[in-house]
PDB file of C-alpha atoms in Angstrom:
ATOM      1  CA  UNK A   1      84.820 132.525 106.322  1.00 95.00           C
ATOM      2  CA  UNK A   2      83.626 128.672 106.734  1.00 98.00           C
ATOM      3  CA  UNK A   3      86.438 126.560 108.555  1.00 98.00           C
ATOM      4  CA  UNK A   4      85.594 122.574 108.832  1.00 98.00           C
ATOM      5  CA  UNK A   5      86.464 120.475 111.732  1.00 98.00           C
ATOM      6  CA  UNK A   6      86.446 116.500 112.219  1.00 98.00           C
ATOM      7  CA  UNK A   7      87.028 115.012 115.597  1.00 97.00           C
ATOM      8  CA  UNK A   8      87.581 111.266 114.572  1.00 97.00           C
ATOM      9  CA  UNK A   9      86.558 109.142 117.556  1.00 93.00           C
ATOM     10  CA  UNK A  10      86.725 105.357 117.624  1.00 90.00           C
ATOM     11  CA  UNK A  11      83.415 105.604 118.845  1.00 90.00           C
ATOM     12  CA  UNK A  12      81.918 108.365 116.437  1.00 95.00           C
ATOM     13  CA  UNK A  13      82.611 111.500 114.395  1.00 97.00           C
ATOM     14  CA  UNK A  14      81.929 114.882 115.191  1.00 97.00           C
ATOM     15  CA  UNK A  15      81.839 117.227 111.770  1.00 98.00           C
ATOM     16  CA  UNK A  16      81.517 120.702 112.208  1.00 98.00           C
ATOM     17  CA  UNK A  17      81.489 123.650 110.176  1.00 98.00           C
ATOM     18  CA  UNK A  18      82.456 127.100 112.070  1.00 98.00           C
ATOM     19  CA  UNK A  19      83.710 130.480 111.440  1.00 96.00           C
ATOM     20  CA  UNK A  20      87.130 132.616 112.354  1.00 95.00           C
ATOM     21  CA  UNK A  21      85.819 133.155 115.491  1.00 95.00           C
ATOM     22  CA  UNK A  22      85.534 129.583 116.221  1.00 96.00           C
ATOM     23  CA  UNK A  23      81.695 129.246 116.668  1.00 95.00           C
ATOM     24  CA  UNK A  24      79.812 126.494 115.347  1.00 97.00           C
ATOM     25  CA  UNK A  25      78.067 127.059 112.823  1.00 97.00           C
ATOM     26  CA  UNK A  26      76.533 123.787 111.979  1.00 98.00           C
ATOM     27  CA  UNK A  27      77.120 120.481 113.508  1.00 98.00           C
ATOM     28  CA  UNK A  28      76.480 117.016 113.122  1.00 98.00           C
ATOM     29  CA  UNK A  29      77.618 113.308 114.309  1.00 96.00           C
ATOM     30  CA  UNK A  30      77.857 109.649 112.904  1.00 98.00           C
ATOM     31  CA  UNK A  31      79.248 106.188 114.549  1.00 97.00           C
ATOM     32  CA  UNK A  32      82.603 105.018 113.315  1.00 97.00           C
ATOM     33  CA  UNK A  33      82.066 102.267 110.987  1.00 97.00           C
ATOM     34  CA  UNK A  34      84.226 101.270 108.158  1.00 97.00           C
ATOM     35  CA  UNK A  35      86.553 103.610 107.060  1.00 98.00           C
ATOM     36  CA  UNK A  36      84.784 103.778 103.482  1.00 97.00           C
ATOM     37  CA  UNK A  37      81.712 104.146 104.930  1.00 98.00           C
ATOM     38  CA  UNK A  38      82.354 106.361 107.542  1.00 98.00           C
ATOM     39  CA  UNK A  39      85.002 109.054 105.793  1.00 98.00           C
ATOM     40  CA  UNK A  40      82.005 108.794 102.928  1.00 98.00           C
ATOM     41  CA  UNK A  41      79.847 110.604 105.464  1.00 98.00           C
ATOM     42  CA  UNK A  42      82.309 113.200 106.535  1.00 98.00           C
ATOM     43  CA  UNK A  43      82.734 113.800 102.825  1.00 98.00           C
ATOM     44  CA  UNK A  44      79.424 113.916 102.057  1.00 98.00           C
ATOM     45  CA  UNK A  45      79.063 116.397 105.246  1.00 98.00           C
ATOM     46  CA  UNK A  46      81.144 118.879 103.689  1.00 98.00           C
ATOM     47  CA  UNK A  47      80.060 119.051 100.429  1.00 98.00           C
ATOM     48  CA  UNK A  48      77.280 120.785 101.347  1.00 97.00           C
ATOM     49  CA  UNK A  49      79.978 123.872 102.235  1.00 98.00           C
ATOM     50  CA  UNK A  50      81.146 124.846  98.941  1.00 97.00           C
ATOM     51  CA  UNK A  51      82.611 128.047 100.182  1.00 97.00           C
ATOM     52  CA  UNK A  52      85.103 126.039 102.696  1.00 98.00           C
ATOM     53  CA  UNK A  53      88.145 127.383 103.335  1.00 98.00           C
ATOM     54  CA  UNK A  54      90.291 124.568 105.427  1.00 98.00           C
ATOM     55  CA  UNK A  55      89.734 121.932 107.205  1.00 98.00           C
ATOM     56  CA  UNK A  56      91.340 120.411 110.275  1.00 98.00           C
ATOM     57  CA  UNK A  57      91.168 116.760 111.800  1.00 98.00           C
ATOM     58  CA  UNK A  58      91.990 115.008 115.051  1.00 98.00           C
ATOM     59  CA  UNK A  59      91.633 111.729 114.812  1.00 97.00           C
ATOM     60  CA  UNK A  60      91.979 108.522 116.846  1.00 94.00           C
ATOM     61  CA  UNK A  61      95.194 106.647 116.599  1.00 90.00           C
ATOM     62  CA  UNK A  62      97.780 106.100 116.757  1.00 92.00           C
ATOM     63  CA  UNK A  63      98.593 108.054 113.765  1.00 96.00           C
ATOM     64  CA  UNK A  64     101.425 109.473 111.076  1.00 96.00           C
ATOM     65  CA  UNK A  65     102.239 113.285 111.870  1.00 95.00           C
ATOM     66  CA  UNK A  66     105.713 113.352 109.995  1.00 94.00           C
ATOM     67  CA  UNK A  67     105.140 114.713 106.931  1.00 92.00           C
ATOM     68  CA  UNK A  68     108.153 113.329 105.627  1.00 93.00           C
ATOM     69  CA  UNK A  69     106.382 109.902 106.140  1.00 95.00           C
ATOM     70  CA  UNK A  70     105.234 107.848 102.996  1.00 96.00           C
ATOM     71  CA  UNK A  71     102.049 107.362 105.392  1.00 97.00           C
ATOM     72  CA  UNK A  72     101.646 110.717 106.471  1.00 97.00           C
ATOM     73  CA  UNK A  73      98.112 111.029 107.113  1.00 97.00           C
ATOM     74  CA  UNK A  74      97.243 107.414 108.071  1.00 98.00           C
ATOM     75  CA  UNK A  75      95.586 106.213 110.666  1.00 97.00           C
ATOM     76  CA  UNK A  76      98.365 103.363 111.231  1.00 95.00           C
ATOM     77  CA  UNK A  77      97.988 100.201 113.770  1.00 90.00           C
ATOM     78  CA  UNK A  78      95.367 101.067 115.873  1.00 88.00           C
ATOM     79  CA  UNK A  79      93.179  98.405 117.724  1.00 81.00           C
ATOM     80  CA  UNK A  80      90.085  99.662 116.175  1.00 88.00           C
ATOM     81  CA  UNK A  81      88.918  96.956 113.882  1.00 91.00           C
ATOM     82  CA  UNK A  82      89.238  97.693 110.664  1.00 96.00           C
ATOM     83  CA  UNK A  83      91.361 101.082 110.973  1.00 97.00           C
ATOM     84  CA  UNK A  84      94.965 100.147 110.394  1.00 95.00           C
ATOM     85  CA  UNK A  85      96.433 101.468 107.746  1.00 97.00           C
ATOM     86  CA  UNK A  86      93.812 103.801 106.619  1.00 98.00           C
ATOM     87  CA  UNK A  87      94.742 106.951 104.274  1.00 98.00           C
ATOM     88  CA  UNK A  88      92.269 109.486 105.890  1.00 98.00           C
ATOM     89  CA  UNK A  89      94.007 112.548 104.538  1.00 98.00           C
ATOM     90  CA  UNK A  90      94.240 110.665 101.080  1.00 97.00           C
ATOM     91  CA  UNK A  91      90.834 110.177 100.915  1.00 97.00           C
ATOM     92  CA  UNK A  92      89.350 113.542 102.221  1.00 98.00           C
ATOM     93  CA  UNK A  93      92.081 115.150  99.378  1.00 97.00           C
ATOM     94  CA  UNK A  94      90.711 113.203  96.509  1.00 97.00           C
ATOM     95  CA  UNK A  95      87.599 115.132  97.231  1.00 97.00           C
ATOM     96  CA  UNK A  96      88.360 119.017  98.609  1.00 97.00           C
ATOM     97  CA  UNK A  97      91.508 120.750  96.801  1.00 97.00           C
ATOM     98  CA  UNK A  98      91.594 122.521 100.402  1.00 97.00           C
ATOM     99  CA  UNK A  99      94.448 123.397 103.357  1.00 98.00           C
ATOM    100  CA  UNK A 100      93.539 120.756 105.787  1.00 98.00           C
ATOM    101  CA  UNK A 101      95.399 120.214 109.165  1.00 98.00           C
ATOM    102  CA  UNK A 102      96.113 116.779 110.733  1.00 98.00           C
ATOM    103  CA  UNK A 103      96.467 116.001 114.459  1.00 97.00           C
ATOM    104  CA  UNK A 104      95.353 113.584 117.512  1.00 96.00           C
ATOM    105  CA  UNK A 105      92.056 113.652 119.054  1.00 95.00           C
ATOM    106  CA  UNK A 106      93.421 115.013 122.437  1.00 96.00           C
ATOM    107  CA  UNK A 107      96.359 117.418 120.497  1.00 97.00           C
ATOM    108  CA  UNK A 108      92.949 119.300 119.153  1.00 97.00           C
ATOM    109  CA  UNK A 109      91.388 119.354 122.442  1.00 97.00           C
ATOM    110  CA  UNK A 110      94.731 120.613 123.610  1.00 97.00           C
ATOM    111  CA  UNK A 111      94.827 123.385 120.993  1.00 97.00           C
ATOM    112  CA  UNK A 112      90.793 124.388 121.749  1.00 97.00           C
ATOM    113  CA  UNK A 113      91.639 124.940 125.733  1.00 97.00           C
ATOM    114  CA  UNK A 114      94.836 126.894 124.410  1.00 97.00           C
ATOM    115  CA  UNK A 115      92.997 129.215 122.470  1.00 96.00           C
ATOM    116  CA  UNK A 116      90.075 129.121 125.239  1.00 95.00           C
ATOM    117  CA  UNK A 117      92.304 130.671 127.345  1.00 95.00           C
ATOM    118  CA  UNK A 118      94.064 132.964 125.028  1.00 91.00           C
ATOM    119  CA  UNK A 119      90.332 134.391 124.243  1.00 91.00           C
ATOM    120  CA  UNK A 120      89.940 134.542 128.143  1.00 90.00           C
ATOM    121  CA  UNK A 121      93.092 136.455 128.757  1.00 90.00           C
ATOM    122  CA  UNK A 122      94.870 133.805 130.889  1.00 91.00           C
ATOM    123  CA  UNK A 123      98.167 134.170 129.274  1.00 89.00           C
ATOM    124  CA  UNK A 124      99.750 131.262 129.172  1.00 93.00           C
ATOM    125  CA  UNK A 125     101.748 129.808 127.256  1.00 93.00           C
ATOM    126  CA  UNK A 126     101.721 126.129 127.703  1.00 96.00           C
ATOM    127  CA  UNK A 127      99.071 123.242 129.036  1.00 97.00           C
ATOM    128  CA  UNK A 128      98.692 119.537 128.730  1.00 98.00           C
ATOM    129  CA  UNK A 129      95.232 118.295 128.175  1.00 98.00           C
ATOM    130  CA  UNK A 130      94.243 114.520 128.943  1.00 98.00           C
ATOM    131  CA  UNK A 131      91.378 112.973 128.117  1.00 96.00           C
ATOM    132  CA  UNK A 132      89.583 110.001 129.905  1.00 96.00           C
ATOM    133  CA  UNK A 133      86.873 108.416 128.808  1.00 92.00           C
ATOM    134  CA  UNK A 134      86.733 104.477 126.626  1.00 88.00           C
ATOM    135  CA  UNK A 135      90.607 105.157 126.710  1.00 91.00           C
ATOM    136  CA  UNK A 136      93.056 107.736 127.805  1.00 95.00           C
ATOM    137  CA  UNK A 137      95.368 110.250 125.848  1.00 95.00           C
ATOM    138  CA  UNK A 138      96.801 113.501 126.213  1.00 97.00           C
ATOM    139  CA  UNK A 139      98.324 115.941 123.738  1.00 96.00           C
ATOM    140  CA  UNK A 140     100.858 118.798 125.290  1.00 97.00           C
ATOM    141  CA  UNK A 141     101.145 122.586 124.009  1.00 96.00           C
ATOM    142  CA  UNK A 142     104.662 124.281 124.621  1.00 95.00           C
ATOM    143  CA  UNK A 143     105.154 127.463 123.511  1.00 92.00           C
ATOM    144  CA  UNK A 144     102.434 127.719 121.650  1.00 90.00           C
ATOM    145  CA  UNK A 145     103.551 124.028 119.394  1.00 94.00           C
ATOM    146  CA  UNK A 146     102.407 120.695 119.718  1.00 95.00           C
ATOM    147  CA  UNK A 147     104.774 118.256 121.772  1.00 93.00           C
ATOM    148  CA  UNK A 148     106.408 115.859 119.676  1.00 84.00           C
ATOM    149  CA  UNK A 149     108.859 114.909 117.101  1.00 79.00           C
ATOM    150  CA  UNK A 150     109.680 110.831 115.628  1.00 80.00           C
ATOM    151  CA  UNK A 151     105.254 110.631 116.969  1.00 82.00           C
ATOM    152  CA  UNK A 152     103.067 112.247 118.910  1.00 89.00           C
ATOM    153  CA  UNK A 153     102.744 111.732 122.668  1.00 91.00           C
ATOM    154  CA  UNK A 154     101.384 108.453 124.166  1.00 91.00           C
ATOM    155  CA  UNK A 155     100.476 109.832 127.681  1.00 96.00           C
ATOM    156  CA  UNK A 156      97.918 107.221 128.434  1.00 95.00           C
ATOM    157  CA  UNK A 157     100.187 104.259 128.432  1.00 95.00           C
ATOM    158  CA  UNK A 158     102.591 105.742 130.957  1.00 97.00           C
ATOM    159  CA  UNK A 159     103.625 103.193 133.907  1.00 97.00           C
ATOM    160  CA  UNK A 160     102.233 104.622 137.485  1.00 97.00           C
ATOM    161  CA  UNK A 161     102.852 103.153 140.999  1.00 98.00           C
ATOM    162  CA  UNK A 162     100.244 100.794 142.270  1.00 98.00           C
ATOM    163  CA  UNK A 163      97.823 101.804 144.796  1.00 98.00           C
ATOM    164  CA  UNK A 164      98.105  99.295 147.554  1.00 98.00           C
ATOM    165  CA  UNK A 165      93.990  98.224 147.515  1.00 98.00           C
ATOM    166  CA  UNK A 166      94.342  97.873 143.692  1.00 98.00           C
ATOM    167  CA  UNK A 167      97.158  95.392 143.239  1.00 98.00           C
ATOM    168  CA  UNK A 168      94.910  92.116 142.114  1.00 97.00           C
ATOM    169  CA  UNK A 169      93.779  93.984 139.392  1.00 98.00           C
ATOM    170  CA  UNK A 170      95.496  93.254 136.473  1.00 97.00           C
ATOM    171  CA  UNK A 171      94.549  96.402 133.796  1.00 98.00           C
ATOM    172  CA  UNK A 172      92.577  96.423 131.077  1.00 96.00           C
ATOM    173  CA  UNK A 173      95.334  97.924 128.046  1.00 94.00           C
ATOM    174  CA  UNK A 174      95.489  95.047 125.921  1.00 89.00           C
ATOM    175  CA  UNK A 175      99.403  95.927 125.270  1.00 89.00           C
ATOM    176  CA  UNK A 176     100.487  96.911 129.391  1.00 93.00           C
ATOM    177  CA  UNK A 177      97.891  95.933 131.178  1.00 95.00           C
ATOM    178  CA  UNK A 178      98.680  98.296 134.019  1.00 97.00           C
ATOM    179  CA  UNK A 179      99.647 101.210 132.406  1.00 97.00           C
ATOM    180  CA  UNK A 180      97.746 105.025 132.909  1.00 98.00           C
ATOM    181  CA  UNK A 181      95.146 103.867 130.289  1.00 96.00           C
ATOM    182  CA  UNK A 182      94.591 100.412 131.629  1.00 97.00           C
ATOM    183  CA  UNK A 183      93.874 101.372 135.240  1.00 98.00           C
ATOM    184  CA  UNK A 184      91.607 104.318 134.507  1.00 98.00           C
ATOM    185  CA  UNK A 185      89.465 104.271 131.503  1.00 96.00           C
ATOM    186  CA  UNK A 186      86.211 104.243 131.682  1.00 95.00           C
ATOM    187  CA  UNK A 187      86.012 100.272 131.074  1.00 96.00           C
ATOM    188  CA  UNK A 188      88.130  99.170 134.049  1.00 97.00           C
ATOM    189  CA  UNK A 189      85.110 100.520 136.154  1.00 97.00           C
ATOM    190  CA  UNK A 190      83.131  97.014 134.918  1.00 97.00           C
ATOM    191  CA  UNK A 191      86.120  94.862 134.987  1.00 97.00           C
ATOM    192  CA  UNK A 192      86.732  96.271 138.727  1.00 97.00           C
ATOM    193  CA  UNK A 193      83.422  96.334 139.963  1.00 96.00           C
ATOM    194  CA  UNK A 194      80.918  94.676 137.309  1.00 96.00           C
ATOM    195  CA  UNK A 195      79.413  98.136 136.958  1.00 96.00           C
ATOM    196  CA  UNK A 196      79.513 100.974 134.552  1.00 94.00           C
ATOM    197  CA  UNK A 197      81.136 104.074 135.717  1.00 93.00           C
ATOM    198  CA  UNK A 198      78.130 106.175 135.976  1.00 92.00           C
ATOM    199  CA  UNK A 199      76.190 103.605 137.916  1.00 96.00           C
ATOM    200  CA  UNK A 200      79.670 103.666 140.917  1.00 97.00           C
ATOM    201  CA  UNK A 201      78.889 106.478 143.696  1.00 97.00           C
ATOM    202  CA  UNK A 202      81.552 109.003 144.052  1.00 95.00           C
ATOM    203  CA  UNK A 203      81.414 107.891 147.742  1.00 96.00           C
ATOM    204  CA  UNK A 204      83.105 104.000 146.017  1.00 97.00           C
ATOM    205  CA  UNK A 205      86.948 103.645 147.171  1.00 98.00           C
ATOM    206  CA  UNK A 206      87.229 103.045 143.603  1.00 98.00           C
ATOM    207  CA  UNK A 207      86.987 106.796 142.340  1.00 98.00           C
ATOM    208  CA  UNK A 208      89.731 107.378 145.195  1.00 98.00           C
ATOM    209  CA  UNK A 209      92.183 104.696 143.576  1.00 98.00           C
ATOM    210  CA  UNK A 210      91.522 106.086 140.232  1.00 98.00           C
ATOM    211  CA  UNK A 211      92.321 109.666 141.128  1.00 98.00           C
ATOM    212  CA  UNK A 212      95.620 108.322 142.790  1.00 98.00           C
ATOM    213  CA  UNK A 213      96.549 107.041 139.130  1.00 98.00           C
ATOM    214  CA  UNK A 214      95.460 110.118 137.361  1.00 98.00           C
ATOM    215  CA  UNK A 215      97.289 112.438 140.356  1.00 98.00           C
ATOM    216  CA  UNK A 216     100.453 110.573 139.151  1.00 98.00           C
ATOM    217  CA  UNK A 217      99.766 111.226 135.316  1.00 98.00           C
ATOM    218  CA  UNK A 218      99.970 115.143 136.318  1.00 98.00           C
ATOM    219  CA  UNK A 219     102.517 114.876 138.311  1.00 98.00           C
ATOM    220  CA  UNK A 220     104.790 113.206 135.532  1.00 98.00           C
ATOM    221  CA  UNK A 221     103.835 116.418 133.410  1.00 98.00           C
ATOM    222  CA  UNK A 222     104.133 118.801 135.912  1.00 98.00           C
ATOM    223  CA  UNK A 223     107.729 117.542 136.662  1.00 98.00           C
ATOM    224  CA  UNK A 224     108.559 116.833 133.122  1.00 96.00           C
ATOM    225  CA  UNK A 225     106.718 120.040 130.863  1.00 96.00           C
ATOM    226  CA  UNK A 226     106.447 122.465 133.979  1.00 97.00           C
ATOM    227  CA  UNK A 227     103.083 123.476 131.723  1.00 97.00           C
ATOM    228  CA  UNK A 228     100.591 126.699 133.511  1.00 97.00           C
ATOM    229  CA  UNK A 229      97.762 124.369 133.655  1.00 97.00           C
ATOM    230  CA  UNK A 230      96.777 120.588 133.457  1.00 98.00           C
ATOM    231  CA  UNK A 231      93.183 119.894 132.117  1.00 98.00           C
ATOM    232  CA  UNK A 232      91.256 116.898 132.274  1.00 98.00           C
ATOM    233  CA  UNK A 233      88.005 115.536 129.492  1.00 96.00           C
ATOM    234  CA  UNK A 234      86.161 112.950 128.604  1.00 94.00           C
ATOM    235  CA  UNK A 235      83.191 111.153 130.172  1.00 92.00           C
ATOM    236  CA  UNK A 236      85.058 109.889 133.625  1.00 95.00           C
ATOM    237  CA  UNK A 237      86.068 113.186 134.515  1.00 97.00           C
ATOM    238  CA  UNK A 238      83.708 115.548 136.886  1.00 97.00           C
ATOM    239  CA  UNK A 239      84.579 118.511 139.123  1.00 97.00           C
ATOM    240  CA  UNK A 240      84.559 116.071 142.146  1.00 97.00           C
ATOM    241  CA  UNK A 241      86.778 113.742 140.488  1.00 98.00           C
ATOM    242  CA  UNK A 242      89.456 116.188 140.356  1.00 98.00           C
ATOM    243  CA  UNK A 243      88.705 117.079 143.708  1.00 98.00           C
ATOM    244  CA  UNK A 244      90.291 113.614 144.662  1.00 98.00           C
ATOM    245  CA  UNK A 245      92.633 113.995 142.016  1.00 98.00           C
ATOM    246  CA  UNK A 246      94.004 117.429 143.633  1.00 98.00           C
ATOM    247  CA  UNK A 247      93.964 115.941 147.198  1.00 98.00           C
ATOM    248  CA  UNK A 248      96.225 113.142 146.235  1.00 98.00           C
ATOM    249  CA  UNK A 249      98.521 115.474 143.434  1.00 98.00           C
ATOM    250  CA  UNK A 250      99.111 117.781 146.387  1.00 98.00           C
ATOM    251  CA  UNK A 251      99.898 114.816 148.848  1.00 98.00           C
ATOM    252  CA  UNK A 252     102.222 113.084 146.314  1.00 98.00           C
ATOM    253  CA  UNK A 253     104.179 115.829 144.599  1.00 98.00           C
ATOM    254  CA  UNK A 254     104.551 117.067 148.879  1.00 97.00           C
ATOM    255  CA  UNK A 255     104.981 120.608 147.234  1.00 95.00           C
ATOM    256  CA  UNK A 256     108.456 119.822 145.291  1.00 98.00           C
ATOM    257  CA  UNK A 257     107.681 122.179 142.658  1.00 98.00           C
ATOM    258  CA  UNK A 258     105.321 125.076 142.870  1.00 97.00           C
ATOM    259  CA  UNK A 259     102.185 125.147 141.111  1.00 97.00           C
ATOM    260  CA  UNK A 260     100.616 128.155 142.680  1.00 97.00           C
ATOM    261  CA  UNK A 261      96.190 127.121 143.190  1.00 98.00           C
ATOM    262  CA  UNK A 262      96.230 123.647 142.904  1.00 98.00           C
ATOM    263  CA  UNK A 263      92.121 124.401 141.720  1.00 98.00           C
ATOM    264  CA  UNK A 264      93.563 126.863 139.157  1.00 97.00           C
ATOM    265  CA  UNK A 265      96.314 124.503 137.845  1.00 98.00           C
ATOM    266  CA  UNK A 266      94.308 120.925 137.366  1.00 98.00           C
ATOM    267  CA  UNK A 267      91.299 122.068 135.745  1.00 98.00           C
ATOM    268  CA  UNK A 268      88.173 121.199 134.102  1.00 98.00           C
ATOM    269  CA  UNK A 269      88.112 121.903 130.125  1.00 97.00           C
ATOM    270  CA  UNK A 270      86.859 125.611 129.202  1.00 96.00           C
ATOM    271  CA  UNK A 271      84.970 124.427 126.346  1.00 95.00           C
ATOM    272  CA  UNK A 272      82.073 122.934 127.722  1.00 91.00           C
ATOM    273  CA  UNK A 273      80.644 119.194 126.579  1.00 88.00           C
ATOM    274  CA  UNK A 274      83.818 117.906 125.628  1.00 86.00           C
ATOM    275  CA  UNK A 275      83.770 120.623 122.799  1.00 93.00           C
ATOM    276  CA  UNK A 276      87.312 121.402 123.141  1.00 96.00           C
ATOM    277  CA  UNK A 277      88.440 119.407 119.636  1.00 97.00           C
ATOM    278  CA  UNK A 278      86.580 121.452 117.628  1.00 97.00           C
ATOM    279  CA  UNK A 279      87.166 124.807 118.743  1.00 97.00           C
ATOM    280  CA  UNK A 280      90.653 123.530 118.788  1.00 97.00           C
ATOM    281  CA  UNK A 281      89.845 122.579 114.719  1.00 98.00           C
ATOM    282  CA  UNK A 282      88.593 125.836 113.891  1.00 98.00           C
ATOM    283  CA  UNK A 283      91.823 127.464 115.274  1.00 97.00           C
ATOM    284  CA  UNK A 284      94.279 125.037 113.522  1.00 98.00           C
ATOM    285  CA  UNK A 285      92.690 125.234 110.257  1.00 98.00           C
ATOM    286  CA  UNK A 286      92.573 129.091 110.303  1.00 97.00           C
ATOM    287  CA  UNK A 287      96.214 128.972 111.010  1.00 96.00           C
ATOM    288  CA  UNK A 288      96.600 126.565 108.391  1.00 96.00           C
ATOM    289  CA  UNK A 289      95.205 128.493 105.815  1.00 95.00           C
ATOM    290  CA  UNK A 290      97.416 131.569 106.926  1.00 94.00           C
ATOM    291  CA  UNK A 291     100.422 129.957 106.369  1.00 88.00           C
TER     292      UNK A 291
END
């Protein structure tokens, strides 16, 4: 059975073609352009898969989930040039009379280290998964369903306490400035230190300020969800990252709540390469075509 996935960056797009046991079968990748241009390709992509079965997409947004919505399945005012107000799902219909599943970026990603961890026995039955890379989301599993009900979650613009070396900087989100998103994308490491991210030692006071924002970011779920695990993605995020990020979660939450192995409960993703959209994709459009 052939299931298609699309993980719609702002940056690029990631089409895949996998089976019910969510390997990839074929793969390939294209920069976001125009939207004609660019849902062309990802047409033109799975054409080549008559046999297709369903196809799921997480996309950039912010986006229309409520099906109920005259604009269900639009991109709708995002900041990426060009973007607002574009009918993905209308377009990709006109083309494959298919199931297809529609979601955020990070809700895949979400959905792949849910079923990662269902495949690995873990058990659980909830997570929250934020990504961090150009910008920063997060999508939350409860119970198995996606978090959400007038939208889908905007975890990355969530207002954190200052750290007290970091108050001249102003942010970088061009609609709070110092919200979640704004104080730890990838980008703010030029604005802060006129270097990209990879090019700032770990050893930098920097990574330590960042990880006291991103400590706060689980904390809020932690207190709010009470999910088994929080993961973290995307490009800014490495294993000793988090190890500054669990330092300062443990300080800060001053063990309130229990979380049982602070290194079993903020996590790296399962999924390897920031692969966790797709598997994520393979599982949602499987269950889409079982309803």
């Amino acid at each position: 059975m052939l299931l298609g996935s699309v993980e719609a960056g702002g940056t690029k797009f990631v089409c895949a073609v996998g089976n019910e046991d969510y390997r990839i079968l074929d793969q390939t990748y294209f920069p976001t352009t125009s939207p004609e241009e660019t849902l062309q390709k990802t047409v033109d992509y799975f054409k080549k898969y008559p046999d297709l079965k369903a196809i799921s997409i997480s996309s950039f947004g912010p986006i229309e989930l409520r099906q109920n919505s005259p604009k269900y399945g639009y991109i709708t005012d995002t900041p990426k040039p060009g973007w607002s107000n574009t009918d993905f799902i209308g377009y990709i219909k006109k083309n494959f009379d298919l199931p297809i599943f529609w979601t955020t970026d990070v809700n895949g990603s979400a959905y792949g280290e849910y079923t990662m961890a269902t495949l690995f026995n873990e058990r659980i039955n909830s997570l929250v998964y934020y990504t961090i890379g150009t910008g920063v989301g997060a999508g939350a599993i409860v119970n198995g369903e996606f978090v959400g009900d007038l939208g889908h979650p905007e975890m990355g613009h969530v207002r954190l306490k200052r750290h007290p070396d970091d108050l001249d900087f102003d942010g970088i989100c061009p609609f709070h400035g110092d919200c979640l998103e704004g104080l730890v994308a990838g980008p703010t490491f030029r604005a802060r230190t006129g270097k990209r991210g990879q090019d700032v030692p770990l050893t930098d006071h920097v990574w330590d300020i960042m990880a006291f924002y991103v400590a706060q970011a689980a904390i809020q779920v932690t207190l709010t969800l009470r999910p088994a695990k929080v993961v973290f993605g995307g490009g800014v995020v490495s294993e000793p990252f988090l190890k500054k990020v669990r330092a300062h979660f443990t300080e800060l939450l001053n063990h309130y709540v229990d979380v049982g192995d602070v290194e079993k409960y903020i996590v790296m993703p399962l999924v390897k390469e920031n692969g966790s959209a797709t598997v994520g994709n393979f599982a949602l459009a499987l269950n889409e075509l079982n309803k």
